[in-house]
Amino acid sequence: MLSLPYKGVIGVQLVVTMVMASVIQKIIPHYSLARWLLCSGSLRWYQHPTEEELRILAGKQRGRSKKDRKYNGHIENKPLTIPKDIDLHLETKSVTERDTIALHYFPEYQWLVDFTVAATVVYVVTEAYYSIVKPSQEMNISVVWCLLVLAFAVKVLFSLTTHYFKVEDGGERSVCVTFGFFFFVKAMAILIVTENYLEFGLESGFSNFSESAMQFLEKQGLESQGPVSKLTFKLFLAVLCSLIGAFLTFPGLRLAQMHLDALNLATEKITQTLLHINFLAPLFMVLLWVKPITKDYIMNPPLGKESVPLISEDTFDTVRLWIIILLCALRLAMMRHHLQAYLNLAQKSVDQMKKEAGRISMVDLQKMVARVFYYLCVIALQYVAPLVMLLHTTLLLKTLGNYSWGIYPELNSDTPGENSLLPSSVYSESPPADGKMKVTVVQITMALGSLKNIFTPLLFRGLLSFLTWWIAACLFSTSLFGLFYHQYLTVA
C-alpha cells in the first residue's frame, strides 16, 4: 500500500493531468474551440479583386501585343494603375478552415485558446475534487496549469509587441515606449496609495512574507533583515506593471476601434447594450477594489444612524471573483461582433479610397484589401490574450488566496494567516529506515511545507489582487485613449 506522501503525487490530479494532455494531443486538433470561433460560418471576410476584374472595371483590356498593352496604360516594368474612384464592390466569403491556414499567427492563436480551455477544464475538475475530497496534503496542480496559461499569454503579447518594434517607418515603437513609461509612473503612484482607498492587501501580505522569511532564515542559522526591502519589492512590481502596460497598449487601442465599428454594425438594442457593458467591463473590475466606492458602501451602507452590513467580507470577496468571471464570459461572447467589425475594415478602406482623387496600382489595392484578413488572428490574439490573463489571474487569486466559490461560504479553519502545509504526523510517521525513495519524498514534502510557510495566502491575496486590478486598469486606460483617438483625433 502506498504511503501518505506518495498519495500526494500519484493521485486524482495526476490522472486528470495525463487525461487532459492526451485530449490536447488527440482530440482538440479535431474539435478546436479556437477554430470554431473563426470558422463557424458567422464571420465573413472580403476577398481582394483579381487583376482581370480590376481591368474590366477600369475599362482596360489586356492587349495581345506589347503595343496594345502600352496603349492601355500598362508598361512591362511599371504596374498598372486604376482610378481610385472606381466602382468597386468587394465579394464576401465565410471563413473556412482552409482559409485560416495562411493567416499570420494562427498556430499561436489556436494553441493559446485551446490550451486555455484545457487548463480551465482541469481547474474546474480540480476544484470539484477539492470540494468533495478536501485533500490536505496535495499540491493543487491546477495552479501549474494556470501559470502555464499566463506564461503563454505573456509570450504571445511579447511576440506581438516585438513585431511592432520591427516596423521602421511607423510610430508603433514610440507608442509602446511612451505607454511603458506612462504605466511605470502610474504604477509607482498607485503603489503609494494607502489601503483605505485601494484594498489590495499588499502591505499586510508583504509584512507577512518578510516575517515568515526571517523566521525561516533564523531556523537555518542565518541572520537577515528580510529577503528584500519594501522599496525594492515595489520597484520590481512597478517594472513588471510597465511591461504589462506596454504589452496591453495595442490590444486596448485596437479594442476601441473595433468597439466603435461594432456599435455601427449592431442593429439590436440588446447587442448595443452588451457591447457597451463589454467595453466598460475593465472599469467595473477596477472599481471592485476601490474601497470607498464598493466595499465600504456595500458593507456599511448609509442607512441612518445605524450601520447594517448587507453582506460579510468573505461574501464580498467571492462576489468580486464571480463578477470578474462573468465579465470575462461576456467578453468571449462578444468576440465575433468585434472580429466582424474588424473584417469590415476592408470595405471601409475601399469606400474611403473612392472619396480620394488620383490613381492607385492594382497591387497596392489588392494588398490593402487582403491585409485585413491576413492579420485576423493577430487581432484575435489581441482580443483574447488580455481576457485569458484576467480569467486565470482571478482563478489563481481564488486558489492561492484561499477564497471560496460559495456566496455564503462556510466557516473555514484554514485562514490566510495559517501557514501549515502538512501535519506533524507526516514527519513523525516516516522513519528513515523505509528506504531512500521514501526519505526523498518526505524531504521534498518538508521543503514544500517550508515554502508554503513563507509564501502564504495573505501574500498571494495582495499580489494577485493587485495584478488582476492592474491588467484591467491597463486595458481600460488604453482602450479609453483609443476611443478618444478614433472618435475625435482621426476625424480632426
GROMACS .gro file of C-alpha atoms in nm:
model
  492
    1MET     CA    1   0.000   0.000   0.000
    2LEU     CA    2   0.132   0.343  -0.090
    3SER     CA    3   0.236   0.562   0.197
    4LEU     CA    4   0.085   0.903   0.259
    5PRO     CA    5   0.347   1.113   0.075
    6TYR     CA    6   0.309   0.902  -0.239
    7LYS     CA    7  -0.064   0.968  -0.245
    8GLY     CA    8   0.005   1.336  -0.285
    9VAL     CA    9   0.200   1.270  -0.604
   10ILE     CA   10   0.022   0.976  -0.766
   11GLY     CA   11  -0.344   1.062  -0.730
   12VAL     CA   12  -0.652   1.204  -0.894
   13GLN     CA   13  -0.483   1.526  -1.002
   14LEU     CA   14  -0.206   1.347  -1.188
   15VAL     CA   15  -0.464   1.128  -1.362
   16VAL     CA   16  -0.663   1.438  -1.466
   17THR     CA   17  -0.345   1.600  -1.599
   18MET     CA   18  -0.249   1.291  -1.801
   19VAL     CA   19  -0.601   1.260  -1.944
   20MET     CA   20  -0.607   1.628  -2.041
   21ALA     CA   21  -0.261   1.600  -2.201
   22SER     CA   22  -0.397   1.314  -2.412
   23VAL     CA   23  -0.705   1.520  -2.501
   24ILE     CA   24  -0.483   1.811  -2.613
   25GLN     CA   25  -0.284   1.577  -2.834
   26LYS     CA   26  -0.561   1.360  -2.980
   27ILE     CA   27  -0.898   1.535  -2.963
   28ILE     CA   28  -0.850   1.912  -2.959
   29PRO     CA   29  -0.682   1.920  -3.305
   30HIS     CA   30  -1.013   1.787  -3.444
   31TYR     CA   31  -1.251   1.974  -3.212
   32SER     CA   32  -1.087   2.310  -3.159
   33LEU     CA   33  -1.271   2.600  -2.993
   34ALA     CA   34  -1.024   2.844  -3.150
   35ARG     CA   35  -1.103   2.716  -3.498
   36TRP     CA   36  -1.477   2.710  -3.426
   37LEU     CA   37  -1.476   3.073  -3.317
   38LEU     CA   38  -1.338   3.172  -3.657
   39CYS     CA   39  -1.483   2.907  -3.888
   40SER     CA   40  -1.837   2.851  -3.761
   41GLY     CA   41  -1.979   3.048  -4.054
   42SER     CA   42  -2.071   3.370  -3.872
   43LEU     CA   43  -1.757   3.559  -3.983
   44ARG     CA   44  -1.731   3.680  -4.341
   45TRP     CA   45  -1.417   3.825  -4.496
   46TYR     CA   46  -1.374   4.040  -4.804
   47GLN     CA   47  -1.187   3.893  -5.097
   48HIS     CA   48  -0.948   4.112  -5.288
   49PRO     CA   49  -1.041   4.169  -5.654
   50THR     CA   50  -0.842   3.988  -5.919
   51GLU     CA   51  -0.638   4.172  -6.178
   52GLU     CA   52  -0.883   4.078  -6.452
   53GLU     CA   53  -1.178   4.218  -6.254
   54LEU     CA   54  -0.997   4.544  -6.198
   55ARG     CA   55  -0.915   4.569  -6.568
   56ILE     CA   56  -1.278   4.523  -6.660
   57LEU     CA   57  -1.391   4.786  -6.410
   58ALA     CA   58  -1.126   5.028  -6.532
   59GLY     CA   59  -1.223   4.964  -6.896
   60LYS     CA   60  -0.878   4.838  -6.988
   61GLN     CA   61  -0.831   4.512  -7.168
   62ARG     CA   62  -0.502   4.330  -7.181
   63GLY     CA   63  -0.381   4.356  -7.539
   64ARG     CA   64  -0.218   4.070  -7.716
   65SER     CA   65   0.078   4.273  -7.836
   66LYS     CA   66   0.317   4.489  -7.639
   67LYS     CA   67   0.195   4.795  -7.830
   68ASP     CA   68  -0.164   4.732  -7.725
   69ARG     CA   69  -0.068   4.685  -7.357
   70LYS     CA   70   0.123   5.015  -7.368
   71TYR     CA   71  -0.177   5.188  -7.522
   72ASN     CA   72  -0.398   5.065  -7.235
   73GLY     CA   73  -0.168   5.217  -6.976
   74HIS     CA   74   0.040   4.908  -6.899
   75ILE     CA   75   0.417   4.905  -6.927
   76GLU     CA   76   0.616   4.589  -6.853
   77ASN     CA   77   0.831   4.749  -6.582
   78LYS     CA   78   0.555   4.963  -6.434
   79PRO     CA   79   0.247   4.829  -6.251
   80LEU     CA   80  -0.093   4.906  -6.393
   81THR     CA   81  -0.280   5.183  -6.213
   82ILE     CA   82  -0.653   5.239  -6.191
   83PRO     CA   83  -0.862   5.537  -6.075
   84LYS     CA   84  -0.933   5.547  -5.702
   85ASP     CA   85  -1.298   5.636  -5.760
   86ILE     CA   86  -1.357   5.309  -5.945
   87ASP     CA   87  -1.695   5.143  -5.888
   88LEU     CA   88  -1.558   4.851  -5.688
   89HIS     CA   89  -1.768   4.622  -5.468
   90LEU     CA   90  -1.589   4.352  -5.275
   91GLU     CA   91  -1.725   4.000  -5.254
   92THR     CA   92  -1.756   3.831  -4.915
   93LYS     CA   93  -1.694   3.472  -4.816
   94SER     CA   94  -1.737   3.278  -4.494
   95VAL     CA   95  -1.416   3.199  -4.311
   96THR     CA   96  -1.330   2.830  -4.357
   97GLU     CA   97  -1.061   2.609  -4.213
   98ARG     CA   98  -0.872   2.618  -4.541
   99ASP     CA   99  -0.868   2.999  -4.530
  100THR     CA  100  -0.710   3.003  -4.183
  101ILE     CA  101  -0.400   2.812  -4.296
  102ALA     CA  102  -0.244   3.125  -4.444
  103LEU     CA  103  -0.333   3.355  -4.154
  104HIS     CA  104  -0.049   3.517  -3.966
  105TYR     CA  105  -0.018   3.391  -3.603
  106PHE     CA  106  -0.290   3.128  -3.647
  107PRO     CA  107  -0.089   2.848  -3.472
  108GLU     CA  108  -0.023   3.077  -3.175
  109TYR     CA  109  -0.389   3.176  -3.158
  110GLN     CA  110  -0.513   2.819  -3.178
  111TRP     CA  111  -0.267   2.695  -2.916
  112LEU     CA  112  -0.346   2.975  -2.668
  113VAL     CA  113  -0.724   2.934  -2.691
  114ASP     CA  114  -0.727   2.553  -2.688
  115PHE     CA  115  -0.472   2.526  -2.407
  116THR     CA  116  -0.672   2.780  -2.207
  117VAL     CA  117  -0.983   2.566  -2.249
  118ALA     CA  118  -0.792   2.257  -2.136
  119ALA     CA  119  -0.644   2.439  -1.836
  120THR     CA  120  -0.986   2.574  -1.737
  121VAL     CA  121  -1.136   2.224  -1.752
  122VAL     CA  122  -0.852   2.093  -1.534
  123TYR     CA  123  -0.914   2.377  -1.291
  124VAL     CA  124  -1.288   2.304  -1.268
  125VAL     CA  125  -1.229   1.929  -1.215
  126THR     CA  126  -0.962   2.001  -0.953
  127GLU     CA  127  -1.190   2.244  -0.769
  128ALA     CA  128  -1.467   1.982  -0.766
  129TYR     CA  129  -1.217   1.726  -0.635
  130TYR     CA  130  -1.103   1.959  -0.357
  131SER     CA  131  -1.460   2.046  -0.259
  132ILE     CA  132  -1.560   1.678  -0.234
  133VAL     CA  133  -1.250   1.502  -0.105
  134LYS     CA  134  -1.085   1.800   0.069
  135PRO     CA  135  -0.725   1.672   0.047
  136SER     CA  136  -0.489   1.845   0.288
  137GLN     CA  137  -0.156   1.704   0.176
  138GLU     CA  138  -0.161   1.751  -0.202
  139MET     CA  139  -0.031   2.031  -0.415
  140ASN     CA  140  -0.306   2.187  -0.627
  141ILE     CA  141  -0.186   2.104  -0.977
  142SER     CA  142  -0.436   2.342  -1.139
  143VAL     CA  143  -0.208   2.624  -1.022
  144VAL     CA  144   0.060   2.494  -1.260
  145TRP     CA  145  -0.188   2.491  -1.548
  146CYS     CA  146  -0.297   2.849  -1.475
  147LEU     CA  147   0.064   2.964  -1.459
  148LEU     CA  148   0.133   2.799  -1.795
  149VAL     CA  149  -0.166   2.979  -1.948
  150LEU     CA  150  -0.038   3.312  -1.817
  151ALA     CA  151   0.311   3.233  -1.949
  152PHE     CA  152   0.175   3.155  -2.297
  153ALA     CA  153  -0.041   3.471  -2.299
  154VAL     CA  154   0.251   3.693  -2.197
  155LYS     CA  155   0.475   3.523  -2.453
  156VAL     CA  156   0.223   3.589  -2.731
  157LEU     CA  157   0.181   3.954  -2.630
  158PHE     CA  158   0.558   3.991  -2.616
  159SER     CA  159   0.587   3.845  -2.965
  160LEU     CA  160   0.324   4.086  -3.099
  161THR     CA  161   0.495   4.381  -2.930
  162THR     CA  162   0.833   4.291  -3.080
  163HIS     CA  163   0.662   4.276  -3.419
  164TYR     CA  164   0.562   4.642  -3.375
  165PHE     CA  165   0.920   4.728  -3.279
  166LYS     CA  166   1.046   4.584  -3.608
  167VAL     CA  167   0.841   4.833  -3.809
  168GLU     CA  168   1.080   5.107  -3.918
  169ASP     CA  169   0.850   5.368  -4.069
  170GLY     CA  170   0.552   5.361  -3.833
  171GLY     CA  171   0.529   5.516  -3.490
  172GLU     CA  172   0.431   5.193  -3.311
  173ARG     CA  173   0.766   5.170  -3.137
  174SER     CA  174   0.731   5.518  -2.990
  175VAL     CA  175   0.376   5.443  -2.877
  176CYS     CA  176   0.486   5.129  -2.690
  177VAL     CA  177   0.778   5.306  -2.520
  178THR     CA  178   0.564   5.607  -2.427
  179PHE     CA  179   0.289   5.395  -2.274
  180GLY     CA  180   0.550   5.181  -2.098
  181PHE     CA  181   0.692   5.486  -1.919
  182PHE     CA  182   0.343   5.617  -1.851
  183PHE     CA  183   0.238   5.293  -1.683
  184PHE     CA  184   0.563   5.282  -1.484
  185VAL     CA  185   0.486   5.624  -1.335
  186LYS     CA  186   0.122   5.526  -1.284
  187ALA     CA  187   0.224   5.205  -1.103
  188MET     CA  188   0.459   5.395  -0.871
  189ALA     CA  189   0.176   5.635  -0.788
  190ILE     CA  190  -0.072   5.351  -0.728
  191LEU     CA  191   0.169   5.164  -0.500
  192ILE     CA  192   0.190   5.456  -0.257
  193VAL     CA  193  -0.188   5.482  -0.222
  194THR     CA  194  -0.300   5.365   0.121
  195GLU     CA  195  -0.517   5.059   0.180
  196ASN     CA  196  -0.804   5.289   0.278
  197TYR     CA  197  -0.866   5.358  -0.092
  198LEU     CA  198  -0.730   5.054  -0.279
  199GLU     CA  199  -0.763   4.742  -0.069
  200PHE     CA  200  -0.523   4.502  -0.240
  201GLY     CA  201  -0.363   4.382   0.083
  202LEU     CA  202  -0.010   4.430  -0.048
  203GLU     CA  203   0.119   4.587   0.272
  204SER     CA  204  -0.007   4.314   0.502
  205GLY     CA  205   0.094   4.045   0.255
  206PHE     CA  206   0.449   4.177   0.224
  207SER     CA  207   0.481   4.213   0.602
  208ASN     CA  208   0.368   3.854   0.649
  209PHE     CA  209   0.612   3.739   0.381
  210SER     CA  210   0.904   3.922   0.540
  211GLU     CA  211   0.830   3.788   0.888
  212SER     CA  212   0.791   3.431   0.765
  213ALA     CA  213   1.111   3.454   0.561
  214MET     CA  214   1.309   3.590   0.857
  215GLN     CA  215   1.179   3.311   1.081
  216PHE     CA  216   1.278   3.054   0.820
  217LEU     CA  217   1.627   3.201   0.787
  218GLU     CA  218   1.670   3.210   1.164
  219LYS     CA  219   1.584   2.841   1.183
  220GLN     CA  220   1.857   2.779   0.926
  221GLY     CA  221   2.105   2.968   1.145
  222LEU     CA  222   2.122   3.275   0.921
  223GLU     CA  223   2.077   3.633   1.032
  224SER     CA  224   1.883   3.855   0.793
  225GLN     CA  225   1.665   4.166   0.793
  226GLY     CA  226   1.443   4.007   0.533
  227PRO     CA  227   1.477   3.873   0.178
  228VAL     CA  228   1.401   4.207   0.012
  229SER     CA  229   1.317   4.559   0.122
  230LYS     CA  230   0.974   4.711   0.066
  231LEU     CA  231   1.117   4.971  -0.175
  232THR     CA  232   1.282   4.702  -0.387
  233PHE     CA  233   0.962   4.497  -0.385
  234LYS     CA  234   0.752   4.789  -0.507
  235LEU     CA  235   1.013   4.890  -0.764
  236PHE     CA  236   1.009   4.537  -0.906
  237LEU     CA  237   0.628   4.549  -0.919
  238ALA     CA  238   0.639   4.886  -1.098
  239VAL     CA  239   0.876   4.750  -1.364
  240LEU     CA  240   0.652   4.444  -1.411
  241CYS     CA  241   0.348   4.670  -1.439
  242SER     CA  242   0.516   4.887  -1.701
  243LEU     CA  243   0.588   4.579  -1.914
  244ILE     CA  244   0.230   4.457  -1.880
  245GLY     CA  245   0.106   4.803  -1.975
  246ALA     CA  246   0.330   4.815  -2.282
  247PHE     CA  247   0.208   4.470  -2.389
  248LEU     CA  248  -0.157   4.575  -2.350
  249THR     CA  249  -0.120   4.907  -2.534
  250PHE     CA  250  -0.213   4.796  -2.883
  251PRO     CA  251  -0.477   4.543  -2.768
  252GLY     CA  252  -0.653   4.831  -2.592
  253LEU     CA  253  -0.620   5.068  -2.888
  254ARG     CA  254  -0.747   4.801  -3.126
  255LEU     CA  255  -1.039   4.718  -2.895
  256ALA     CA  256  -1.155   5.079  -2.904
  257GLN     CA  257  -1.166   5.085  -3.283
  258MET     CA  258  -1.348   4.751  -3.301
  259HIS     CA  259  -1.595   4.872  -3.037
  260LEU     CA  260  -1.689   5.178  -3.241
  261ASP     CA  261  -1.723   4.975  -3.561
  262ALA     CA  262  -1.922   4.703  -3.385
  263LEU     CA  263  -2.165   4.964  -3.249
  264ASN     CA  264  -2.223   5.096  -3.600
  265LEU     CA  265  -2.272   4.740  -3.723
  266ALA     CA  266  -2.517   4.635  -3.448
  267THR     CA  267  -2.886   4.694  -3.512
  268GLU     CA  268  -3.047   4.549  -3.198
  269LYS     CA  269  -3.059   4.744  -2.873
  270ILE     CA  270  -2.961   4.444  -2.663
  271THR     CA  271  -2.647   4.393  -2.870
  272GLN     CA  272  -2.550   4.757  -2.838
  273THR     CA  273  -2.606   4.742  -2.461
  274LEU     CA  274  -2.389   4.431  -2.429
  275LEU     CA  275  -2.119   4.599  -2.637
  276HIS     CA  276  -2.120   4.897  -2.400
  277ILE     CA  277  -2.104   4.670  -2.095
  278ASN     CA  278  -1.823   4.474  -2.257
  279PHE     CA  279  -1.624   4.791  -2.319
  280LEU     CA  280  -1.678   4.914  -1.963
  281ALA     CA  281  -1.605   4.573  -1.809
  282PRO     CA  282  -1.243   4.660  -1.714
  283LEU     CA  283  -1.371   4.973  -1.540
  284PHE     CA  284  -1.614   4.764  -1.335
  285MET     CA  285  -1.325   4.535  -1.237
  286VAL     CA  286  -1.115   4.834  -1.135
  287LEU     CA  287  -1.393   4.975  -0.915
  288LEU     CA  288  -1.428   4.644  -0.732
  289TRP     CA  289  -1.107   4.721  -0.543
  290VAL     CA  290  -1.179   5.090  -0.478
  291LYS     CA  291  -1.281   5.064  -0.115
  292PRO     CA  292  -1.488   5.384  -0.069
  293ILE     CA  293  -1.698   5.313  -0.379
  294THR     CA  294  -1.774   4.942  -0.346
  295LYS     CA  295  -1.671   4.764  -0.027
  296ASP     CA  296  -1.741   5.043   0.223
  297TYR     CA  297  -2.066   5.135   0.054
  298ILE     CA  298  -2.193   4.776   0.040
  299MET     CA  299  -2.071   4.655   0.379
  300ASN     CA  300  -2.155   4.977   0.562
  301PRO     CA  301  -2.440   5.141   0.368
  302PRO     CA  302  -2.567   5.479   0.484
  303LEU     CA  303  -2.895   5.372   0.646
  304GLY     CA  304  -2.948   5.640   0.904
  305LYS     CA  305  -2.754   5.634   1.227
  306GLU     CA  306  -2.714   5.257   1.238
  307SER     CA  307  -2.469   5.076   1.011
  308VAL     CA  308  -2.602   4.738   0.899
  309PRO     CA  309  -2.368   4.548   0.664
  310LEU     CA  310  -2.552   4.393   0.370
  311ILE     CA  311  -2.302   4.110   0.322
  312SER     CA  312  -1.998   3.975   0.500
  313GLU     CA  313  -1.642   4.044   0.390
  314ASP     CA  314  -1.593   3.685   0.271
  315THR     CA  315  -1.911   3.704   0.065
  316PHE     CA  316  -1.798   4.030  -0.093
  317ASP     CA  317  -1.465   3.872  -0.194
  318THR     CA  318  -1.649   3.578  -0.350
  319VAL     CA  319  -1.893   3.804  -0.537
  320ARG     CA  320  -1.598   4.001  -0.670
  321LEU     CA  321  -1.448   3.686  -0.818
  322TRP     CA  322  -1.778   3.586  -0.979
  323ILE     CA  323  -1.828   3.932  -1.130
  324ILE     CA  324  -1.487   3.917  -1.298
  325ILE     CA  325  -1.555   3.569  -1.438
  326LEU     CA  326  -1.897   3.673  -1.572
  327LEU     CA  327  -1.748   3.980  -1.739
  328CYS     CA  328  -1.480   3.760  -1.897
  329ALA     CA  329  -1.754   3.528  -2.027
  330LEU     CA  330  -1.935   3.830  -2.174
  331ARG     CA  331  -1.619   3.944  -2.348
  332LEU     CA  332  -1.576   3.599  -2.503
  333ALA     CA  333  -1.940   3.600  -2.616
  334MET     CA  334  -1.894   3.938  -2.791
  335MET     CA  335  -1.576   3.829  -2.966
  336ARG     CA  336  -1.737   3.759  -3.304
  337HIS     CA  337  -1.901   4.101  -3.317
  338HIS     CA  338  -1.562   4.265  -3.274
  339LEU     CA  339  -1.386   4.039  -3.525
  340GLN     CA  340  -1.655   4.101  -3.787
  341ALA     CA  341  -1.622   4.473  -3.726
  342TYR     CA  342  -1.250   4.438  -3.792
  343LEU     CA  343  -1.305   4.238  -4.113
  344ASN     CA  344  -1.534   4.513  -4.239
  345LEU     CA  345  -1.234   4.746  -4.243
  346ALA     CA  346  -1.156   4.612  -4.591
  347GLN     CA  347  -1.476   4.753  -4.739
  348LYS     CA  348  -1.438   5.063  -4.525
  349SER     CA  349  -1.092   5.127  -4.670
  350VAL     CA  350  -1.223   5.085  -5.024
  351ASP     CA  351  -1.509   5.329  -4.955
  352GLN     CA  352  -1.260   5.580  -4.816
  353MET     CA  353  -1.039   5.533  -5.122
  354LYS     CA  354  -1.329   5.614  -5.356
  355LYS     CA  355  -1.356   5.960  -5.198
  356GLU     CA  356  -0.995   6.040  -5.289
  357ALA     CA  357  -0.861   6.167  -5.620
  358GLY     CA  358  -0.580   6.012  -5.818
  359ARG     CA  359  -0.481   5.662  -5.912
  360ILE     CA  360  -0.366   5.350  -5.727
  361SER     CA  361  -0.181   5.048  -5.851
  362MET     CA  362  -0.359   4.714  -5.869
  363VAL     CA  363  -0.106   4.551  -5.637
  364ASP     CA  364  -0.148   4.818  -5.369
  365LEU     CA  365  -0.526   4.787  -5.387
  366GLN     CA  366  -0.513   4.410  -5.355
  367LYS     CA  367  -0.270   4.434  -5.063
  368MET     CA  368  -0.491   4.688  -4.888
  369VAL     CA  369  -0.788   4.451  -4.901
  370ALA     CA  370  -0.601   4.124  -4.836
  371ARG     CA  371  -0.403   4.265  -4.543
  372VAL     CA  372  -0.717   4.290  -4.329
  373PHE     CA  373  -0.794   3.919  -4.343
  374TYR     CA  374  -0.428   3.820  -4.327
  375TYR     CA  375  -0.393   3.976  -3.980
  376LEU     CA  376  -0.723   3.841  -3.844
  377CYS     CA  377  -0.552   3.609  -3.594
  378VAL     CA  378  -0.330   3.893  -3.472
  379ILE     CA  379  -0.643   4.089  -3.385
  380ALA     CA  380  -0.800   3.777  -3.230
  381LEU     CA  381  -0.492   3.732  -3.011
  382GLN     CA  382  -0.503   4.096  -2.904
  383TYR     CA  383  -0.864   4.040  -2.804
  384VAL     CA  384  -0.822   3.700  -2.636
  385ALA     CA  385  -0.485   3.733  -2.456
  386PRO     CA  386  -0.594   4.004  -2.206
  387LEU     CA  387  -0.913   3.808  -2.145
  388VAL     CA  388  -0.711   3.493  -2.071
  389MET     CA  389  -0.480   3.685  -1.837
  390LEU     CA  390  -0.772   3.831  -1.643
  391LEU     CA  391  -0.952   3.498  -1.614
  392HIS     CA  392  -0.661   3.288  -1.495
  393THR     CA  393  -0.520   3.555  -1.266
  394THR     CA  394  -0.862   3.553  -1.099
  395LEU     CA  395  -0.857   3.173  -1.075
  396LEU     CA  396  -0.512   3.188  -0.918
  397LEU     CA  397  -0.637   3.453  -0.677
  398LYS     CA  398  -0.915   3.223  -0.564
  399THR     CA  399  -0.692   2.917  -0.517
  400LEU     CA  400  -0.374   3.068  -0.378
  401GLY     CA  401  -0.562   3.334  -0.182
  402ASN     CA  402  -0.773   3.065  -0.011
  403TYR     CA  403  -1.107   3.211  -0.115
  404SER     CA  404  -1.435   3.026  -0.164
  405TRP     CA  405  -1.674   2.996  -0.459
  406GLY     CA  406  -1.981   2.989  -0.235
  407ILE     CA  407  -2.173   3.313  -0.197
  408TYR     CA  408  -2.228   3.220   0.166
  409PRO     CA  409  -1.906   3.034   0.242
  410GLU     CA  410  -1.886   2.805   0.538
  411LEU     CA  411  -1.652   2.881   0.822
  412ASN     CA  412  -1.312   2.756   0.712
  413SER     CA  413  -1.047   2.669   0.963
  414ASP     CA  414  -0.772   2.746   0.714
  415THR     CA  415  -0.743   3.123   0.739
  416PRO     CA  416  -0.488   3.318   0.536
  417GLY     CA  417  -0.265   3.352   0.838
  418GLU     CA  418  -0.235   2.978   0.891
  419ASN     CA  419   0.069   2.852   0.709
  420SER     CA  420   0.086   2.486   0.794
  421LEU     CA  421   0.101   2.263   0.490
  422LEU     CA  422   0.137   1.923   0.650
  423PRO     CA  423   0.061   1.793   0.998
  424SER     CA  424   0.341   1.685   1.222
  425SER     CA  425   0.237   1.324   1.181
  426VAL     CA  426   0.375   1.323   0.830
  427TYR     CA  427   0.722   1.379   0.963
  428SER     CA  428   0.691   1.152   1.267
  429GLU     CA  429   0.536   0.862   1.076
  430SER     CA  430   0.811   0.850   0.813
  431PRO     CA  431   1.111   0.675   0.967
  432PRO     CA  432   1.434   0.685   0.769
  433ALA     CA  433   1.455   0.306   0.753
  434ASP     CA  434   1.179   0.268   0.497
  435GLY     CA  435   1.409   0.333   0.203
  436LYS     CA  436   1.584   0.611   0.019
  437MET     CA  437   1.292   0.686  -0.207
  438LYS     CA  438   1.056   0.742   0.083
  439VAL     CA  439   1.311   0.961   0.261
  440THR     CA  440   1.350   1.169  -0.054
  441VAL     CA  441   0.974   1.215  -0.086
  442VAL     CA  442   0.948   1.320   0.278
  443GLN     CA  443   1.231   1.569   0.234
  444ILE     CA  444   1.062   1.719  -0.071
  445THR     CA  445   0.735   1.738   0.122
  446MET     CA  446   0.908   1.915   0.410
  447ALA     CA  447   1.070   2.158   0.166
  448LEU     CA  448   0.731   2.236   0.009
  449GLY     CA  449   0.589   2.286   0.357
  450SER     CA  450   0.862   2.536   0.437
  451LEU     CA  451   0.794   2.722   0.113
  452LYS     CA  452   0.426   2.745   0.192
  453ASN     CA  453   0.511   2.882   0.533
  454ILE     CA  454   0.689   3.167   0.352
  455PHE     CA  455   0.456   3.223   0.055
  456THR     CA  456   0.131   3.247   0.246
  457PRO     CA  457  -0.224   3.301   0.116
  458LEU     CA  458  -0.206   3.652   0.261
  459LEU     CA  459   0.083   3.734   0.028
  460PHE     CA  460  -0.091   3.582  -0.274
  461ARG     CA  461  -0.410   3.773  -0.198
  462GLY     CA  462  -0.230   4.104  -0.208
  463LEU     CA  463  -0.010   4.025  -0.507
  464LEU     CA  464  -0.273   3.861  -0.731
  465SER     CA  465  -0.540   4.117  -0.638
  466PHE     CA  466  -0.305   4.393  -0.747
  467LEU     CA  467  -0.209   4.216  -1.073
  468THR     CA  468  -0.573   4.144  -1.161
  469TRP     CA  469  -0.664   4.505  -1.091
  470TRP     CA  470  -0.365   4.630  -1.289
  471ILE     CA  471  -0.443   4.425  -1.600
  472ALA     CA  472  -0.798   4.562  -1.601
  473ALA     CA  473  -0.673   4.916  -1.537
  474CYS     CA  474  -0.421   4.900  -1.824
  475LEU     CA  475  -0.678   4.759  -2.063
  476PHE     CA  476  -0.933   5.026  -1.978
  477SER     CA  477  -0.677   5.309  -1.992
  478THR     CA  478  -0.550   5.213  -2.337
  479SER     CA  479  -0.899   5.142  -2.475
  480LEU     CA  480  -1.025   5.475  -2.339
  481PHE     CA  481  -0.736   5.656  -2.506
  482GLY     CA  482  -0.806   5.462  -2.827
  483LEU     CA  483  -1.171   5.562  -2.809
  484PHE     CA  484  -1.076   5.927  -2.779
  485TYR     CA  485  -0.822   5.894  -3.061
  486HIS     CA  486  -1.053   5.719  -3.311
  487GLN     CA  487  -1.355   5.930  -3.219
  488TYR     CA  488  -1.201   6.276  -3.226
  489LEU     CA  489  -0.837   6.291  -3.340
  490THR     CA  490  -0.872   6.087  -3.659
  491VAL     CA  491  -1.180   6.286  -3.757
  492ALA     CA  492  -0.996   6.612  -3.700
   0.00000   0.00000   0.00000
